[in-house]
Structure formats: C-alpha cells, structure tokens
PDB file of C-alpha atoms in Angstrom:
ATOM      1  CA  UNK A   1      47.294  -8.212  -5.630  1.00 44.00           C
ATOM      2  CA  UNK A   2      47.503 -11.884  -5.929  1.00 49.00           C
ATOM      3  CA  UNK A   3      49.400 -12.368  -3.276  1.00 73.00           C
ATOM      4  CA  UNK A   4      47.723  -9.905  -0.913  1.00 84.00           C
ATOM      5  CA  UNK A   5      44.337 -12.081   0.684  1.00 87.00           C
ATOM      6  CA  UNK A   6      43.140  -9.392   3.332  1.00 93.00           C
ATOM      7  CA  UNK A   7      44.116  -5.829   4.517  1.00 95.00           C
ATOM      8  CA  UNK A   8      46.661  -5.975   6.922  1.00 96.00           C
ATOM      9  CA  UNK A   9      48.871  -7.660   4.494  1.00 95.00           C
ATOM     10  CA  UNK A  10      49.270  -4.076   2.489  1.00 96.00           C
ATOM     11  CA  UNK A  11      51.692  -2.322   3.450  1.00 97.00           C
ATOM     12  CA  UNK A  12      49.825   1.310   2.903  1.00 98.00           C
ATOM     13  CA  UNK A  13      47.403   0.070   5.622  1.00 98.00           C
ATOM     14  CA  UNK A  14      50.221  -0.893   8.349  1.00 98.00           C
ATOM     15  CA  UNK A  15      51.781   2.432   7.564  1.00 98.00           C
ATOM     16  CA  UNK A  16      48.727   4.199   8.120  1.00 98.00           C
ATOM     17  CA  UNK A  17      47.918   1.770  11.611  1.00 98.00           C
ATOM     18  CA  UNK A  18      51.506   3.240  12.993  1.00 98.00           C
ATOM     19  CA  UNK A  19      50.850   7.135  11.964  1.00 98.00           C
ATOM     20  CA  UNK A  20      47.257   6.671  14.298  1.00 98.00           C
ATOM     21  CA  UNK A  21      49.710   5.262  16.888  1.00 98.00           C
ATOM     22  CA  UNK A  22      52.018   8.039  16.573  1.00 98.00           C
ATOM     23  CA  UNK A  23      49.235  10.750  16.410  1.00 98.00           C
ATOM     24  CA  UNK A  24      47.088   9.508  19.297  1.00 97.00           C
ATOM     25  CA  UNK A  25      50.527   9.251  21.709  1.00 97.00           C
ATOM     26  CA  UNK A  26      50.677  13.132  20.301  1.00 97.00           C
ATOM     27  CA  UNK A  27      46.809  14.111  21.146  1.00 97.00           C
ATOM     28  CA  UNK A  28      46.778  12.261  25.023  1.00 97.00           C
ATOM     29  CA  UNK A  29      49.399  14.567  26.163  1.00 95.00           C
ATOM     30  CA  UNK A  30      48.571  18.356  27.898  1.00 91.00           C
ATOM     31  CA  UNK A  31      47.687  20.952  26.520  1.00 94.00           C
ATOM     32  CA  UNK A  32      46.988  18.875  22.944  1.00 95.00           C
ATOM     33  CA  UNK A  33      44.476  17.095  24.802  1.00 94.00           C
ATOM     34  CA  UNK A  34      42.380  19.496  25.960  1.00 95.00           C
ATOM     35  CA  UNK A  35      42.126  21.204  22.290  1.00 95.00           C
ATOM     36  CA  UNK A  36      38.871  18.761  21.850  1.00 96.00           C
ATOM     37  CA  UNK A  37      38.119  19.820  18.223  1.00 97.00           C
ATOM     38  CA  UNK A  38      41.715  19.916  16.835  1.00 97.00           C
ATOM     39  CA  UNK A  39      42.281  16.845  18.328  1.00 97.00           C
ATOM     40  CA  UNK A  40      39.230  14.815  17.502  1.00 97.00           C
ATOM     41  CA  UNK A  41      39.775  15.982  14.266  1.00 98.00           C
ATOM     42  CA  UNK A  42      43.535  14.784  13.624  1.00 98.00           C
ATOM     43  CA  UNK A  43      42.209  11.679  14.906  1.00 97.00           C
ATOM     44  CA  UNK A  44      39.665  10.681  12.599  1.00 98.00           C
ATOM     45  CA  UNK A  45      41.509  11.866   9.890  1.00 98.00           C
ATOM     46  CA  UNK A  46      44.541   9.833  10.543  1.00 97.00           C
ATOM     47  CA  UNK A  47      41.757   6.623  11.023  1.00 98.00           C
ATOM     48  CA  UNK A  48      40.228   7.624   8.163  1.00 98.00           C
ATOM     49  CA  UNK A  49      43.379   6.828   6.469  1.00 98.00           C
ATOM     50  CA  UNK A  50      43.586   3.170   7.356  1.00 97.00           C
ATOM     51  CA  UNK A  51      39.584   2.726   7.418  1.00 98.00           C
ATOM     52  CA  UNK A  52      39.163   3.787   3.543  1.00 98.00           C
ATOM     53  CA  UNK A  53      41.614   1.608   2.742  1.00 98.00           C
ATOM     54  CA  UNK A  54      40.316  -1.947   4.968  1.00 97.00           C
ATOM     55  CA  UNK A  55      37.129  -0.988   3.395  1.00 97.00           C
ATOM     56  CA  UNK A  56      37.986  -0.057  -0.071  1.00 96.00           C
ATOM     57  CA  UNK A  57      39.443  -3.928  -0.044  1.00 95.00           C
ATOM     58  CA  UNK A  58      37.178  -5.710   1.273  1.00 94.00           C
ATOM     59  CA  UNK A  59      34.881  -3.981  -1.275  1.00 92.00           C
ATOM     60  CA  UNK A  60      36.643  -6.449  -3.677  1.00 89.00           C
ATOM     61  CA  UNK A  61      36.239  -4.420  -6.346  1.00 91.00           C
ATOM     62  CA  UNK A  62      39.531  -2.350  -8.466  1.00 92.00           C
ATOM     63  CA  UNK A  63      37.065  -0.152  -8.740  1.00 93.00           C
ATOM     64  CA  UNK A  64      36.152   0.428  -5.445  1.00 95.00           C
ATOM     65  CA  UNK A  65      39.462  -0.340  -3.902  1.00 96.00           C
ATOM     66  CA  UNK A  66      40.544   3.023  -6.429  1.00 96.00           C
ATOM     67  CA  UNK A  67      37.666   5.213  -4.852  1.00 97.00           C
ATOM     68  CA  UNK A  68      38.699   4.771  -1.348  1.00 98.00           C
ATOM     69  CA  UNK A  69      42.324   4.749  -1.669  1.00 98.00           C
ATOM     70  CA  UNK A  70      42.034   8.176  -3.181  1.00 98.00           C
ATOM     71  CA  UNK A  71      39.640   8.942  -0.227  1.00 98.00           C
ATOM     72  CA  UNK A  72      42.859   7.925   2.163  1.00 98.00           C
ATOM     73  CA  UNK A  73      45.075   9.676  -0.273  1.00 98.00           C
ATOM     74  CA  UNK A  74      42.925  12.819   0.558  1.00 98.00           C
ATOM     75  CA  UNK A  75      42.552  11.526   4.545  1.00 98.00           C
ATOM     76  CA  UNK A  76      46.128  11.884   4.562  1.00 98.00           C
ATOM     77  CA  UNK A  77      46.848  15.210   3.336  1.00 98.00           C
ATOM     78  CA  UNK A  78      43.808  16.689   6.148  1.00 98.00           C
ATOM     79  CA  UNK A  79      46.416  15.118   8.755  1.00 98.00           C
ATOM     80  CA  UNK A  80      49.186  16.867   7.338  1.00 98.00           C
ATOM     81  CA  UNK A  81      47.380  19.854   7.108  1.00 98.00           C
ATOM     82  CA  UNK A  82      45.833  19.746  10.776  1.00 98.00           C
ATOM     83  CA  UNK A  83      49.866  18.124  11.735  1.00 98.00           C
ATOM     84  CA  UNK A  84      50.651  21.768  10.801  1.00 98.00           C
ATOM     85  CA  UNK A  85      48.259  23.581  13.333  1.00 98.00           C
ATOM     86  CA  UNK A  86      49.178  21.447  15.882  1.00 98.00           C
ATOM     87  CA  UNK A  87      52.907  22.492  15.341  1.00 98.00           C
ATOM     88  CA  UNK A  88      51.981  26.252  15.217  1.00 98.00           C
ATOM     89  CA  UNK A  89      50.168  25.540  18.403  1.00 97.00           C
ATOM     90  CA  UNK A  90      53.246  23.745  19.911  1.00 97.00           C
ATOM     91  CA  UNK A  91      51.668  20.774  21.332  1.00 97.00           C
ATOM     92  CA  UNK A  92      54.441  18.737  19.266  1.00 97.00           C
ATOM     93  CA  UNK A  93      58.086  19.157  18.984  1.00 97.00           C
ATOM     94  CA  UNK A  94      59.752  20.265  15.366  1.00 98.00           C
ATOM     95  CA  UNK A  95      61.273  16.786  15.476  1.00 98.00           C
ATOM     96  CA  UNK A  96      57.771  15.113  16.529  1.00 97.00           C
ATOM     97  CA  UNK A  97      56.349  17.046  13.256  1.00 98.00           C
ATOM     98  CA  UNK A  98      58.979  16.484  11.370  1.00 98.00           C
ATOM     99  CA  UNK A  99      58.620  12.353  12.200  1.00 98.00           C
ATOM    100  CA  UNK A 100      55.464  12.443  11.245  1.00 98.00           C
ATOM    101  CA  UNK A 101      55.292  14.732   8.217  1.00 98.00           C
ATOM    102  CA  UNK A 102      57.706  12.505   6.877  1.00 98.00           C
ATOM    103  CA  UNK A 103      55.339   9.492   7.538  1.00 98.00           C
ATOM    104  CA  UNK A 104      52.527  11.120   6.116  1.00 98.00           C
ATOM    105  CA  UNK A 105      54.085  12.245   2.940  1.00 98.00           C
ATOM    106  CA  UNK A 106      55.565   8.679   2.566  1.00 98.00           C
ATOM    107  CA  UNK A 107      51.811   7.295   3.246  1.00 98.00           C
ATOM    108  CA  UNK A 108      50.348   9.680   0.260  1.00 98.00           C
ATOM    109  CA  UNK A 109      52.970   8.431  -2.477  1.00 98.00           C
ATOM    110  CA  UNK A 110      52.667   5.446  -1.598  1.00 98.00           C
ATOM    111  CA  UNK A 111      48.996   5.326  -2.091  1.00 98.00           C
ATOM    112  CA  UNK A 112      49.473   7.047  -5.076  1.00 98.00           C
ATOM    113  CA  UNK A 113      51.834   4.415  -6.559  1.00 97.00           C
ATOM    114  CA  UNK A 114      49.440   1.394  -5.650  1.00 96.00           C
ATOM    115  CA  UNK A 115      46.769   3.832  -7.438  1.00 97.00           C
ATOM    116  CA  UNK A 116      48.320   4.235 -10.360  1.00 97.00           C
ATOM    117  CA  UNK A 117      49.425   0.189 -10.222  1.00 94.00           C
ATOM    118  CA  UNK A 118      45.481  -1.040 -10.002  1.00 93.00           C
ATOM    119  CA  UNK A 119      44.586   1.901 -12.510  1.00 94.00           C
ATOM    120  CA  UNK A 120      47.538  -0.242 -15.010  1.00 93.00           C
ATOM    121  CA  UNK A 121      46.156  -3.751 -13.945  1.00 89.00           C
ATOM    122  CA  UNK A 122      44.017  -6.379 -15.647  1.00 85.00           C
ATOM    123  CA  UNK A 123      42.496  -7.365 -12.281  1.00 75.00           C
ATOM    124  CA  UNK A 124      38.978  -6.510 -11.680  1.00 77.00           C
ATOM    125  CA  UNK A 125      38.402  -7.740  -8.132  1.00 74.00           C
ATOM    126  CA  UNK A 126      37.712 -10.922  -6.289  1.00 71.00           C
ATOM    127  CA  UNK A 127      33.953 -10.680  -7.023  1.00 68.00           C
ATOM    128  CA  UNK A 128      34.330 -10.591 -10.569  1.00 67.00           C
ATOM    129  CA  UNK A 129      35.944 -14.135 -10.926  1.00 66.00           C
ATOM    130  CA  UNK A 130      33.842 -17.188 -11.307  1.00 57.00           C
TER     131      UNK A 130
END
C-alpha cells in the first residue's frame, strides 16, 4: 500500500476501467442495445466494479477499503452472471464472452488476493497516522 498514493495506481481498478470499456463497446451495438434493462444493468454492474473500489480507497480506511472491495468482488460476479444472459441471448460472440469471462474471473481473484493481503497487514489507513 505504501507505494500506492491514489486509485488509479491499483491495478484491480485499471482492470476493472478496461472490462467497462469492453462491456459498453458490447451494449452500443444492435440488438444488445435495445435490451434497455439487461443492458443498463451489465453496465452499472461492471462500474460498480471500479466505483467500490475508487471509493473504498479514498475512504482511507483498511477497513473500509475491505468492505468495498468485497462489494466489487460481488459487482463482479453480477457481470459474469448477466455476461452469461447476454451470451444466451447472442448479442456477443463465444469468443467476445469468452474475452471477457476471462477478464472478469481474473478481476475477482485478484480482488480476492489484495483482500486477503490488507486482511494480513499492519496498516490501518491513511487517517489513522498522525
């Protein structure tokens, strides 16, 4: 963490900036985009995934930083899930799900390992020092 002084620099949150890329190139094209719920819905699941995580660090907090990375741990797997209905749907390509399922899983271990670091560390949080 020392290392790390704002957001972008993690590497969970630039993952997760590229998979909203990826999913909103996926959700302008016909017929995907005229599926308004499905695709509203993969969309703020996939920002959810970057959002809890800017906002669990700037929290400042282990603590807090641990609450909303599980929250994008969780944001993840509703993509994945909703990744699947678009598939069934066939508004992407097996090797456009496939991309992207890959991505996602990638995004939830990796968010589990920096987890499971923080859960490990000494560090509090920028707040707590004086």
């Amino acid at each position: 963490m020392a290392t790390i002084n704002k957001f972008e620099d993690l590497e969970i949150w630039q993952l997760a900036r590229k998979i909203c890329k990826i999913i909103f190139e996926y959700t302008s094209r016909t017929p995907f985009y005229k599926d308004f719920s499905l695709r509203d819905q993969i969309n703020r699941s996939s920002g959810s995934i970057m959002d809890n995580t800017s906002e669990g660090f700037e929290r400042e907090g282990r603590k807090e930083l641990i609450q909303y990375l599980s929250i994008s741990k969780a944001s993840a797997g509703e993509c994945r899930s909703q990744l699947y209905r678009a598939y069934d749907r066939k508004y992407i390509t097996k090797e456009e799900f496939e991309e992207l399922h890959k991505l996602l899983i990638q995004e939830s271990q990796k968010i589990r390992s920096f987890i499971n670091y923080l859960k490990g560390s000494d560090y509090r949080g920028v707040k707590y020092k004086t």
